Coordinates of C-alpha atoms in Angstrom, one line a residue:
X1 CA 31.3 6.2 23.9
X2 CA 30.2 4.2 21.0
X3 CA 27.9 2.8 23.5
X4 CA 25.7 4.8 22.9
X5 CA 25.2 5.6 19.6
X6 CA 24.4 1.6 19.0
X7 CA 22.0 1.3 21.8
X8 CA 20.2 4.2 19.3
X9 CA 20.8 3.0 16.1
X10 CA 19.4 -0.2 17.6
X11 CA 15.7 2.4 19.1
X12 CA 15.8 3.4 15.3
X13 CA 15.5 -0.1 13.6
X14 CA 12.8 -1.2 16.1
X15 CA 10.5 1.8 15.9
X16 CA 11.1 1.2 12.0
X17 CA 10.3 -2.1 12.1
X18 CA 6.9 -1.7 13.9
X19 CA 6.3 1.2 11.7
X20 CA 6.5 -0.6 8.7
X21 CA 5.4 -3.8 9.9
X22 CA 2.0 -2.4 12.4
X23 CA 1.8 -0.3 15.5
X24 CA 0.5 -3.4 18.0
X25 CA 2.0 -6.2 20.0
X26 CA -1.0 -8.5 17.1
X27 CA -0.1 -6.6 14.6
X28 CA 0.0 -9.8 12.9
X29 CA -3.4 -11.6 13.6
X30 CA -5.4 -12.4 10.4
X31 CA -7.3 -9.7 8.7
X32 CA -10.8 -9.3 9.6
X33 CA -9.9 -10.8 13.0
X34 CA -10.4 -9.2 16.4
X35 CA -8.9 -8.5 19.9
X36 CA -8.9 -5.9 22.6
X37 CA -6.5 -3.8 21.1
X38 CA -6.9 -2.4 17.7
X39 CA -4.0 -3.6 15.2
X40 CA -1.9 -1.5 12.9
X41 CA -1.3 -3.0 10.1
X42 CA 0.7 -1.0 7.1
X43 CA -1.7 -0.2 4.0
X44 CA -0.4 -2.8 0.5
X45 CA -1.8 -2.6 -3.0
X46 CA -1.8 -6.0 -5.1
X47 CA -3.1 -7.6 -8.4
X48 CA -4.4 -10.2 -5.8
X49 CA -8.1 -10.7 -5.3
X50 CA -6.9 -11.7 -1.9
X51 CA -5.3 -9.9 1.3
X52 CA -1.4 -11.8 1.2
X53 CA 0.8 -11.7 3.7
X54 CA 3.0 -8.6 4.6
X55 CA 6.2 -9.3 2.2
X56 CA 6.3 -7.4 -1.2
X57 CA 4.7 -8.6 -4.0
X58 CA 6.2 -9.2 -7.2
X59 CA 6.9 -7.0 -9.6
X60 CA 4.0 -7.4 -12.0
X61 CA 4.9 -7.0 -15.7
X62 CA 2.7 -4.3 -18.2
X63 CA 2.7 -2.5 -21.6
X64 CA 1.7 1.5 -21.9
X65 CA -2.3 0.9 -22.5
X66 CA -3.1 -1.8 -20.4
X67 CA -5.7 -2.1 -18.4
X68 CA -5.1 -3.7 -14.5
X69 CA -7.2 -4.8 -11.8
X70 CA -5.8 -3.5 -8.3
X71 CA -6.2 -3.9 -4.7
X72 CA -5.8 -2.2 -1.7
X73 CA -6.1 -3.6 1.9
X74 CA -6.3 -2.2 5.2
X75 CA -6.3 1.4 4.0
X76 CA -7.5 3.0 7.6
X77 CA -6.8 5.2 9.9
X78 CA -4.7 3.5 13.0
X79 CA -5.6 3.9 16.3
X80 CA -3.5 0.9 18.9
X81 CA -5.0 1.1 22.7
X82 CA -8.7 1.6 23.1
X83 CA -9.2 4.6 24.3
X84 CA -9.4 6.4 21.0
X85 CA -11.4 7.2 18.5
X86 CA -12.2 4.3 16.1
X87 CA -10.1 3.2 13.0
X88 CA -12.0 4.4 9.6
X89 CA -11.3 3.9 6.2
X90 CA -9.3 6.5 3.8
X91 CA -12.2 8.3 2.0
X92 CA -10.5 10.0 -0.8
X93 CA -7.6 8.3 -2.4
X94 CA -5.8 8.8 -5.4
X95 CA -3.8 6.0 -7.6
X96 CA -0.8 7.2 -9.0
X97 CA 1.2 5.0 -11.5
X98 CA 5.5 6.6 -10.5
X99 CA 8.1 6.2 -12.6
X100 CA 11.2 8.3 -12.1
X101 CA 10.2 11.6 -11.2
X102 CA 6.7 11.5 -13.7
X103 CA 4.1 10.9 -11.8
X104 CA 0.5 9.9 -13.9
X105 CA -3.0 10.1 -12.1
X106 CA -5.1 7.1 -12.5
X107 CA -8.0 7.0 -10.6
X108 CA -10.2 8.3 -6.9
X109 CA -10.8 5.5 -4.6
X110 CA -12.9 4.8 -1.1
X111 CA -11.4 2.4 1.3
X112 CA -14.7 -0.1 2.1
X113 CA -16.0 0.6 6.0
X114 CA -14.9 -2.9 7.1
X115 CA -11.7 -3.3 6.0
X116 CA -10.2 -0.3 4.7
X117 CA -10.0 -2.7 1.3
X118 CA -10.3 -1.5 -2.3
X119 CA -9.9 -2.5 -5.4
X120 CA -10.3 -0.5 -9.3
X121 CA -9.1 -0.9 -12.8
X122 CA -6.5 0.9 -14.1
X123 CA -5.3 2.2 -17.5
X124 CA -1.8 2.2 -17.7
X125 CA -0.3 5.7 -19.2
X126 CA 0.3 4.9 -22.8
X127 CA 3.5 7.4 -22.6
X128 CA 5.2 5.0 -19.7
X129 CA 8.7 3.8 -20.6
X130 CA 9.8 0.2 -20.6
X131 CA 11.9 -0.1 -17.2
X132 CA 10.7 0.2 -13.5
X133 CA 7.4 2.2 -12.2
X134 CA 5.1 1.6 -9.1
X135 CA 1.6 1.9 -8.5
X136 CA 1.6 4.0 -4.7
X137 CA -1.7 6.1 -4.0
X138 CA -1.4 9.5 -2.3
X139 CA -1.7 8.1 1.2
X140 CA 2.5 7.3 0.5
X141 CA 2.5 5.5 3.5
X142 CA 1.6 1.8 1.9
X143 CA 3.4 -1.1 0.2
X144 CA 3.5 0.3 -3.7
X145 CA 2.8 -2.7 -6.3
X146 CA 6.4 -2.7 -8.3
X147 CA 6.1 -2.9 -12.6
X148 CA 8.1 -3.5 -14.4
X149 CA 7.3 -1.5 -18.0
X150 CA 8.0 -3.6 -21.0
X151 CA 7.8 -1.9 -24.4
X152 CA 5.0 -2.3 -26.5
X153 CA 4.2 -5.4 -28.7

């Protein structure tokens, strides 16, 4: 009887990995390359002006009131077969900083037509407390940018 539960767990694990890493066999392809079928690469936020590999970016140390340049990559709808409409970028993404249960809207962006990328300069809210926080978008299905908020100097 336990084998069925084990198999179900394996299937769930595989589906979760596929959702986090991409939904097409060529999801690991280089950004900007094309193939016969569209590739679904999950979006991510970073402070790097160049698209990074699909690993979590390091936490960034910030101070309340500081300006920070944020880059978003692969913010596009996903269609992993040629039988669907073409992928398109998200048009209205709100960028938030989240600390505990508190969420502060920082700005609104529109992902670019070609790759679904964007960049924005945001100001870290002066009321953030020292400790962990994250920057994420209204999409909520991305690899967020982790922050370490330090005391003001």
